[in-house]
CSV table of C-alpha atoms (C1' of nucleotides) in Angstrom, one decimal:
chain,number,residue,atom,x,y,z
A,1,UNK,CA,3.5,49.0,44.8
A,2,UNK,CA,5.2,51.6,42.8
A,3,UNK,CA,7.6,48.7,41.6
A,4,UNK,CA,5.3,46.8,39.5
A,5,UNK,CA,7.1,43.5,39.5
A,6,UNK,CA,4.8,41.8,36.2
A,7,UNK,CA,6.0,44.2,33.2
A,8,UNK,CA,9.3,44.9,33.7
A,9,UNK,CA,9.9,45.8,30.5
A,10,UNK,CA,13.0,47.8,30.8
A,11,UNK,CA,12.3,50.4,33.7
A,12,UNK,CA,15.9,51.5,33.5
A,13,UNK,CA,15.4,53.8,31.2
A,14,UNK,CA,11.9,54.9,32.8
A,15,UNK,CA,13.2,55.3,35.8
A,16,UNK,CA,16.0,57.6,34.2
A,17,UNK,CA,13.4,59.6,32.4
A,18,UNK,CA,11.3,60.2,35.7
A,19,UNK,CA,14.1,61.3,37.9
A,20,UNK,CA,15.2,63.5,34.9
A,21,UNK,CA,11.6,64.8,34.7
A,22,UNK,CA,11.2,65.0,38.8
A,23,UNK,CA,14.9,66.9,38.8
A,24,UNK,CA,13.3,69.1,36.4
A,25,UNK,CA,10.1,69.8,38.0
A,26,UNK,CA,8.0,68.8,35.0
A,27,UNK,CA,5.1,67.3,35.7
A,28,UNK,CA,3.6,64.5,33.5
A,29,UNK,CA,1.7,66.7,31.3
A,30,UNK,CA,4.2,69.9,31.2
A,31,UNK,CA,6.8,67.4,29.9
A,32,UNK,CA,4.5,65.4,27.6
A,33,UNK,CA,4.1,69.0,26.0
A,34,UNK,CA,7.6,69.9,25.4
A,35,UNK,CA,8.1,66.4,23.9
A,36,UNK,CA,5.1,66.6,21.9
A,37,UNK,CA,3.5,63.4,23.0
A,38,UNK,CA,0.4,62.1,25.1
A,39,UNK,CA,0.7,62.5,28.9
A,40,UNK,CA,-0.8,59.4,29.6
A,41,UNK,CA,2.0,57.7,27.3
A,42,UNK,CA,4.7,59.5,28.8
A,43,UNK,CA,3.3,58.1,31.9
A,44,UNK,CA,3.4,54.5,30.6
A,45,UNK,CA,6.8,55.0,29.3
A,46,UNK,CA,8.3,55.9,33.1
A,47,UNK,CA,6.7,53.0,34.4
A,48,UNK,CA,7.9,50.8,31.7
A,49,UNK,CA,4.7,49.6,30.3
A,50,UNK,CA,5.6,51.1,26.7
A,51,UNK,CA,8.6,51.2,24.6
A,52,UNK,CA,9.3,54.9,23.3
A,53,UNK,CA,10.7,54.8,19.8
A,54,UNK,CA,14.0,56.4,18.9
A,55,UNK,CA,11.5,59.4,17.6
A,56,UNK,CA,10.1,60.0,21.0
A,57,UNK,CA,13.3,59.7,23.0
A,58,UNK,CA,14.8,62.3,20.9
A,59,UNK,CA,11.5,64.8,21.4
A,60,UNK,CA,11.9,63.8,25.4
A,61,UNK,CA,15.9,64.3,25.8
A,62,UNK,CA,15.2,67.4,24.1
A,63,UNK,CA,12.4,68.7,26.8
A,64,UNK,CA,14.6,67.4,29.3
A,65,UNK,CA,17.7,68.9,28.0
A,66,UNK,CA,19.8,66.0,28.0
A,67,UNK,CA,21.3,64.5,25.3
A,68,UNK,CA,19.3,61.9,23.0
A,69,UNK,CA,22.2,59.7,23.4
A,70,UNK,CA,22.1,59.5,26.6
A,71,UNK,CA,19.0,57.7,26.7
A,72,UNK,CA,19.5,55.7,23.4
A,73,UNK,CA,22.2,54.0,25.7
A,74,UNK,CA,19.9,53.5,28.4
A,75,UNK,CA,16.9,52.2,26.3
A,76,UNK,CA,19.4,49.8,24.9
A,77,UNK,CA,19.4,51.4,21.3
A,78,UNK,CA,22.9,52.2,21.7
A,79,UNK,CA,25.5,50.4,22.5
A,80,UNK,CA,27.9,51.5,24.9
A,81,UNK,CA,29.8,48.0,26.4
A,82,UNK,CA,30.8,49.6,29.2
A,83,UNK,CA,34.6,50.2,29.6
A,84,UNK,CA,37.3,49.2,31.9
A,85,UNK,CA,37.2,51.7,35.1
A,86,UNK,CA,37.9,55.4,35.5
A,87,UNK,CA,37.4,58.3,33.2
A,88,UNK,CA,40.1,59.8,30.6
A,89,UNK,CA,39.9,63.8,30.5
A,90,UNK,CA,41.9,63.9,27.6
A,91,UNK,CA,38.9,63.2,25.3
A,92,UNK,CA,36.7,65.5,27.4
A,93,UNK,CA,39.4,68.7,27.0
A,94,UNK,CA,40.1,67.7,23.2
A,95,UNK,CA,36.3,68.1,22.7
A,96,UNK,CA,36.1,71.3,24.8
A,97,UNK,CA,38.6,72.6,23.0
A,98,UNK,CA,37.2,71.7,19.7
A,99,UNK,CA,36.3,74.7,17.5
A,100,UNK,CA,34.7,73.0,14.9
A,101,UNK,CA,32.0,71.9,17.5
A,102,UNK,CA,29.1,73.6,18.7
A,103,UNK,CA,28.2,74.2,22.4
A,104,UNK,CA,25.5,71.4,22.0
A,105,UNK,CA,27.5,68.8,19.8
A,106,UNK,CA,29.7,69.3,22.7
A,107,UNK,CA,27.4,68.3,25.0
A,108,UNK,CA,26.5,65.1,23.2
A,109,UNK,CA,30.1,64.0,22.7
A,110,UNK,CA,30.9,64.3,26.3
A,111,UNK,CA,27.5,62.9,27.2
A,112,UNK,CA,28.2,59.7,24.9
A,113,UNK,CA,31.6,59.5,26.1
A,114,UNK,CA,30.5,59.4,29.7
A,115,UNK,CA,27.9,57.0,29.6
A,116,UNK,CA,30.8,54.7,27.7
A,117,UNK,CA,33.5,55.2,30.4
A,118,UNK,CA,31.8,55.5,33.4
A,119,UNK,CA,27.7,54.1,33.1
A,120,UNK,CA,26.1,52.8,36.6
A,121,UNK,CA,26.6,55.8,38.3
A,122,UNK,CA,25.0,57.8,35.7
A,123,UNK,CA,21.7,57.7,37.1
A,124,UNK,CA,23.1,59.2,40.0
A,125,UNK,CA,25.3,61.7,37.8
A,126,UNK,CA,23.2,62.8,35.6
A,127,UNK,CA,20.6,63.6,37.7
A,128,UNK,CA,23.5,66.2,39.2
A,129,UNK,CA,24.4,67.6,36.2
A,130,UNK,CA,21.4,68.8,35.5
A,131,UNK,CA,22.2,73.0,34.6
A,132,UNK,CA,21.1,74.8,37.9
A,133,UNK,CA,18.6,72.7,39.5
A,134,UNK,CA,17.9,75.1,41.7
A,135,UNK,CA,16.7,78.2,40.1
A,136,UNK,CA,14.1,76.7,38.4
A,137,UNK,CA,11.4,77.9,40.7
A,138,UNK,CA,7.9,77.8,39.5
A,139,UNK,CA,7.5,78.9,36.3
A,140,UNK,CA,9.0,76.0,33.8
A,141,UNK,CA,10.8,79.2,32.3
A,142,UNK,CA,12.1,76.9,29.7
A,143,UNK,CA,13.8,79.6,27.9
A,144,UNK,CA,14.9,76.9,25.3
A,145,UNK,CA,17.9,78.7,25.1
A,146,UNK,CA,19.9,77.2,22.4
A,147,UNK,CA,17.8,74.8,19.7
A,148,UNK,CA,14.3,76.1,19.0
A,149,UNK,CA,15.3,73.6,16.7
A,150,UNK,CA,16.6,74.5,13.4
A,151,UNK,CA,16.9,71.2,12.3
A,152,UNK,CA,16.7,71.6,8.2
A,153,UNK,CA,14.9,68.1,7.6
A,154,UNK,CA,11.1,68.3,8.2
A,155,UNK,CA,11.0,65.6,11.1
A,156,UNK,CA,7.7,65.2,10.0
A,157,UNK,CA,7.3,61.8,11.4
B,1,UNK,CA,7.3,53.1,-13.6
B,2,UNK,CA,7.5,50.8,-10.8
B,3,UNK,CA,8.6,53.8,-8.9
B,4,UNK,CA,6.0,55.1,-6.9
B,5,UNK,CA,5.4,58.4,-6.3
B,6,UNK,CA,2.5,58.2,-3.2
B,7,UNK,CA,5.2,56.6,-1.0
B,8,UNK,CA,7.8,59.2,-0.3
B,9,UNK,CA,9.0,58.4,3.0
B,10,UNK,CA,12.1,59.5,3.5
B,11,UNK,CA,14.2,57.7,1.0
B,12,UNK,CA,17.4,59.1,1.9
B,13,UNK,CA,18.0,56.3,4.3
B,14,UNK,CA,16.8,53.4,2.2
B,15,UNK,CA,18.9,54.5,-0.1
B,16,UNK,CA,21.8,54.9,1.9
B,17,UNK,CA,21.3,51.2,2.9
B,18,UNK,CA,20.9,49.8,-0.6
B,19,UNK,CA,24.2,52.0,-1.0
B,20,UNK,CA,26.1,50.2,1.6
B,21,UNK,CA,24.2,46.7,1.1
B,22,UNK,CA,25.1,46.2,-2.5
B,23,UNK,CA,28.5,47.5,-2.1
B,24,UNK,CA,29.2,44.8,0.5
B,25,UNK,CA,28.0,42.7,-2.0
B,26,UNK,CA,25.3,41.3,0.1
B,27,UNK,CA,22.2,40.1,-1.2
B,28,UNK,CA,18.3,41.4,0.9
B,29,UNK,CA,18.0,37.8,1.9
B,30,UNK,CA,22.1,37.7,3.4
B,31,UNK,CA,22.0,41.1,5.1
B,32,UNK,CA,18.2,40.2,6.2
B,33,UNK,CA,20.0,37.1,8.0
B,34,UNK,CA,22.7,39.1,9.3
B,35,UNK,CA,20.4,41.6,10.7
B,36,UNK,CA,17.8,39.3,12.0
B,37,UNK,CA,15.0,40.8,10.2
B,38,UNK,CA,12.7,39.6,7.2
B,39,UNK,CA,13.7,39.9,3.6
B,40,UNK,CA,11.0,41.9,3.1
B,41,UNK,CA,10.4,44.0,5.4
B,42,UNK,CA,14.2,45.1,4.6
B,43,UNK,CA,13.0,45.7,1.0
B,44,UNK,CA,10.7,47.9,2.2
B,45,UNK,CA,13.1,49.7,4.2
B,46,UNK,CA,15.5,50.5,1.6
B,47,UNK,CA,12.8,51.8,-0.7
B,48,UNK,CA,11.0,54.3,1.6
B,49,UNK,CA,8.1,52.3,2.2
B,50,UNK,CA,8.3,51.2,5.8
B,51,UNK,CA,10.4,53.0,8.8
B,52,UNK,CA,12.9,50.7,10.6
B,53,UNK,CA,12.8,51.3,14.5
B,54,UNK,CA,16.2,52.2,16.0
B,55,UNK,CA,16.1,48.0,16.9
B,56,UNK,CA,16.4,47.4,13.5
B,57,UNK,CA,18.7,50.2,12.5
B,58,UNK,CA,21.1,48.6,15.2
B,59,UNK,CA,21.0,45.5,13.9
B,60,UNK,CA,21.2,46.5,10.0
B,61,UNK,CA,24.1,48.4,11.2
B,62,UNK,CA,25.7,45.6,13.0
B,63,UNK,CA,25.4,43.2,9.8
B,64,UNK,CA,27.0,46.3,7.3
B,65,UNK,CA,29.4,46.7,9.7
B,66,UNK,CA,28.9,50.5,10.0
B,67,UNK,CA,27.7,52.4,12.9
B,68,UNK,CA,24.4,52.8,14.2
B,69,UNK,CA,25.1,56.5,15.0
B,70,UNK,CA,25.5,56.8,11.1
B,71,UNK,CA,22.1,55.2,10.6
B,72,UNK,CA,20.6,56.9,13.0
B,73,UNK,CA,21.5,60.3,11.5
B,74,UNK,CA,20.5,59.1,8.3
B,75,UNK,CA,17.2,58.0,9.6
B,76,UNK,CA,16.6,61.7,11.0
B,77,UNK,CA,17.1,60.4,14.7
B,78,UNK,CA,20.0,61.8,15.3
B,79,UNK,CA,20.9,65.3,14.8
B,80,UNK,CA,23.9,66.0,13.6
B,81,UNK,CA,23.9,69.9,13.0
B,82,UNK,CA,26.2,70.4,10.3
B,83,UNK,CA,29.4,72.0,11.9
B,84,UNK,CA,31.3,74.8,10.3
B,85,UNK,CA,33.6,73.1,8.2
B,86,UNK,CA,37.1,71.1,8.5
B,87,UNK,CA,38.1,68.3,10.8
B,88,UNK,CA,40.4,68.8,13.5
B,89,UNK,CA,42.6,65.6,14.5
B,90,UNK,CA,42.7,66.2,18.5
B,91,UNK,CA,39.5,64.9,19.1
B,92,UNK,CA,40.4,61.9,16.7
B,93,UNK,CA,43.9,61.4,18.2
B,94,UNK,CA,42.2,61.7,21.6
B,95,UNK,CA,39.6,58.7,21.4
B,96,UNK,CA,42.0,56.8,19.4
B,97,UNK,CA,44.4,56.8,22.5
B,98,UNK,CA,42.0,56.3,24.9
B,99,UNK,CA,43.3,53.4,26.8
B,100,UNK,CA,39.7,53.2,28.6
B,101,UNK,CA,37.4,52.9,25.3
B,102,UNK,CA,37.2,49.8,23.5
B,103,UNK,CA,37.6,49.6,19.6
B,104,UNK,CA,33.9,49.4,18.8
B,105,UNK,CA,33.4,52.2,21.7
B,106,UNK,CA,36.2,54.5,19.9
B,107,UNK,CA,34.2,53.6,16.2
B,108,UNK,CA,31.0,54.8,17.8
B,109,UNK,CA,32.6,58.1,19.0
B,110,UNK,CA,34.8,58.8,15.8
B,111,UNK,CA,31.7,57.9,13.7
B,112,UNK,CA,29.4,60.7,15.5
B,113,UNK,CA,31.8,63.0,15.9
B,114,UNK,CA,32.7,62.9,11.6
B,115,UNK,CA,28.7,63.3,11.9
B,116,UNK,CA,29.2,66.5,13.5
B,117,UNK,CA,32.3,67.5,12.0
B,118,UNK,CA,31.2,66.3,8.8
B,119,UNK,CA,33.6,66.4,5.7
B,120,UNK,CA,32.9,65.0,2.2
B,121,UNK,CA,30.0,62.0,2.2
B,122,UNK,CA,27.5,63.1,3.7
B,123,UNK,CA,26.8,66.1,1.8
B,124,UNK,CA,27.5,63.8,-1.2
B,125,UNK,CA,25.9,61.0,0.1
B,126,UNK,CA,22.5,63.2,0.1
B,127,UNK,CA,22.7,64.7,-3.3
B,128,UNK,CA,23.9,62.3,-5.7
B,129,UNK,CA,23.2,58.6,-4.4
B,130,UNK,CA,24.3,57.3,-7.5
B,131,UNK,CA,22.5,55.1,-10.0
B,132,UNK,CA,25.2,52.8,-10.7
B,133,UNK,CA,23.8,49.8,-11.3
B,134,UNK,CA,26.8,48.0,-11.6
B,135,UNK,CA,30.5,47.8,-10.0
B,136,UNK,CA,30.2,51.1,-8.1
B,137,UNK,CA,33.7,49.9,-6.2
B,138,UNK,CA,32.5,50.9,-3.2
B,139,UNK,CA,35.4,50.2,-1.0
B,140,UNK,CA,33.4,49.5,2.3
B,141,UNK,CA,36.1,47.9,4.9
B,142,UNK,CA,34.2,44.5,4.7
B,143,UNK,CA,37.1,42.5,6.6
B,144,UNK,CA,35.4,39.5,7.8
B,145,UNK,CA,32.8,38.1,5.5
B,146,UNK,CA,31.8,35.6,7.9
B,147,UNK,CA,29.5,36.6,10.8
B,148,UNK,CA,29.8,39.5,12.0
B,149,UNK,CA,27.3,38.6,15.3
B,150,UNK,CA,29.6,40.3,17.8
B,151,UNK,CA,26.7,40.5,20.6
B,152,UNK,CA,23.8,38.8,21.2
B,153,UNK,CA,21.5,41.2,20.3
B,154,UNK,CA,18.6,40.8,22.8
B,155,UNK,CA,18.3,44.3,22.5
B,156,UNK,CA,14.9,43.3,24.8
B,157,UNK,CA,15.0,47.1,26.5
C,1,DG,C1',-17.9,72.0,54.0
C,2,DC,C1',-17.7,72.3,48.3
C,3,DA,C1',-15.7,73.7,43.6
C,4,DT,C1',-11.4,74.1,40.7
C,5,DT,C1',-7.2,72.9,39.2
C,6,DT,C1',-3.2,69.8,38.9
C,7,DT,C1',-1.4,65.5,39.7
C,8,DG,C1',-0.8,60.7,37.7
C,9,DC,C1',-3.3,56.8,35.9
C,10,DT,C1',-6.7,53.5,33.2
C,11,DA,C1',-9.4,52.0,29.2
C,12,DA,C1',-10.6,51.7,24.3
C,13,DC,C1',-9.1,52.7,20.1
C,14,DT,C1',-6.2,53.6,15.6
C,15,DA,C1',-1.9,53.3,12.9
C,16,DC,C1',1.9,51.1,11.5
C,17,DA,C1',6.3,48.3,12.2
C,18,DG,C1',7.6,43.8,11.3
C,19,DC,C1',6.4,39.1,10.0
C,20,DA,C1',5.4,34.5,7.2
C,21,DA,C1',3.9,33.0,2.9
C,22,DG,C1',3.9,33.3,-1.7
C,23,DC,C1',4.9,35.4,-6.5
C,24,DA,C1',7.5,37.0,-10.8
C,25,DT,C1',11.5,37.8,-12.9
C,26,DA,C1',15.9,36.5,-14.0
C,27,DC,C1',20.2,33.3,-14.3
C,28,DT,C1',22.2,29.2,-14.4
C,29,DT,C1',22.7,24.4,-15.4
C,30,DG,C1',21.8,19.9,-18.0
D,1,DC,C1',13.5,23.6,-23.7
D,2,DA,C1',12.4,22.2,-18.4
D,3,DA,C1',14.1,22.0,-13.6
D,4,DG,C1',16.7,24.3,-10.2
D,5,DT,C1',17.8,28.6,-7.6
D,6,DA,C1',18.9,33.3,-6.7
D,7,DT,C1',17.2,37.8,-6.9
D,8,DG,C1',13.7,41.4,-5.2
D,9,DC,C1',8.7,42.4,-4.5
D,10,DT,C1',3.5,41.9,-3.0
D,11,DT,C1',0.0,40.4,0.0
D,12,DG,C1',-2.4,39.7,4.2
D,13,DC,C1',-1.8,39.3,9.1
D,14,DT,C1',-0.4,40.2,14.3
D,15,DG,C1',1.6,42.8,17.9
D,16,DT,C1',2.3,47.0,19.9
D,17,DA,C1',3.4,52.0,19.9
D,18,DG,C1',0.9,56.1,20.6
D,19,DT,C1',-3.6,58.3,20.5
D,20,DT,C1',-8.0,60.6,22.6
D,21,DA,C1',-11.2,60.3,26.3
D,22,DG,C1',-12.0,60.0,31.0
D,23,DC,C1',-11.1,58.7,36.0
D,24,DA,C1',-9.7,59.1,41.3
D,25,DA,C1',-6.7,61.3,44.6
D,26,DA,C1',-4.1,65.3,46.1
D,27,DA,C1',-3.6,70.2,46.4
D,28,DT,C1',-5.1,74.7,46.2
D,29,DG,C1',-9.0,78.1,47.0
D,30,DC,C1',-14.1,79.9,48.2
DNA sequence: GCATTTTGCTAACTACAGCAAGCATACTTG
DNA sequence: CAAGTATGCTTGCTGTAGTTAGCAAAATGC
């Protein structure tokens, strides 16, 4: 029942964004705060009833931590046409090493890069890569440790 | 006087779009074709008065034959954090010999990372948007004038 | 047992992206 | 000049993203 066969309106992505959210310990409404949105859409949008725009991914990979990217590619707004098989690390240590990038441009770069070399595991991945699953007991401590969001332009969308 | 003042939505995108439409030399009706969408609704777009979901951004990029990453910064999806200052050629070198990435996937990557990176347009690009009416020279890399259509772009989810 | 909170979900509504149809100005041509 | 055609723009209209209100089932607790 959980599957709802009828509106399958993309559930890849949902289905991202709710293991994202479970690995997090969210809950619908703690998440739909951090984004900024309606719980009840937030909810639609997991299930694939509802197609987030670009504005809402980015407020959700931000309360989730993960790149916006990453889920531009998996709502289909980005291309990524996968590539050919395995992973190249010299992209991944010429970004690391890349002082002219911040810690969270970083992040993106490799994020992007992944989800154009390797892809189909990525659900799997991802989820894994989360930052210290573990210690987020109780509390959603979310420190927000690097972007209480500086951002210049007044998103004001 | 036809400009309107109420309407200030943003124009730094539809500007950027007019920017890149008329130096491809494309009329609202070609790139409208190109990109799938209505004439008018594009007009709109590129004067502020109407938002183009991350759909249409793809497509609009597809049809200039720029990346969608660049739109999507533009269009305040993406961030792109200005970094501190000059480019460094590893990362470049690096995707550009990446054997696994594919020569639209390596464009994607090079494009967000000069997002990050930044260097000389878009700082430029902001401020002046010039006025030119007439042969600004823009030398986009317009190589095939036929169609561009490289995917089928369901898009769908 | 019964309240309270937290979980996710449904229903009704509003706002706006995106469309088809049509209009007004040009610029060609004969 | 009139007939064609290219340009960009305006006017409704429809679909759907995203909202506020409220619901039923689990978890707590009294």
């Amino acid at each position: 029942m959980s599957r709802n066969p009828l509106n399958d309106l993309g559930s890849s992505l949902g289905d991202y964004l709710r293991e994202q959210r479970q690995g997090a310990r969210l809950s619908l409404r703690q998440l739909s705060e951090l984004a900024g949105i309606s719980n009840p859409y937030l909810s639609q949008i997991e299930r694939g009833l509802k197609r987030p725009s670009a504005e809402i991914l980015q407020q959700l990979a931000k309360g989730l931590e993960v790149s916006a990217e990453s889920l531009y590619v998996k709502a289909g707004i980005l291309d990524e046409e996968f590539g050919p098989d395995r992973i190249d690390l010299d992209v991944r240590r010429a970004i690391q090493a890349d002082a002219k990038l911040t810690a969270r441009q970083k992040k993106t770069l490799l994020d992007v890069y992944e989800s154009f070399v390797d892809d189909e595991e990525a659900t799997a991945a991802h989820a894994l890569t989360q930052p210290a699953p573990k210690t987020r007991t109780t509390r959603i401590t979310r420190s927000t440790p690097k972007t209480p969001h500086g951002t210049p332009h007044g998103a004001h969308l």
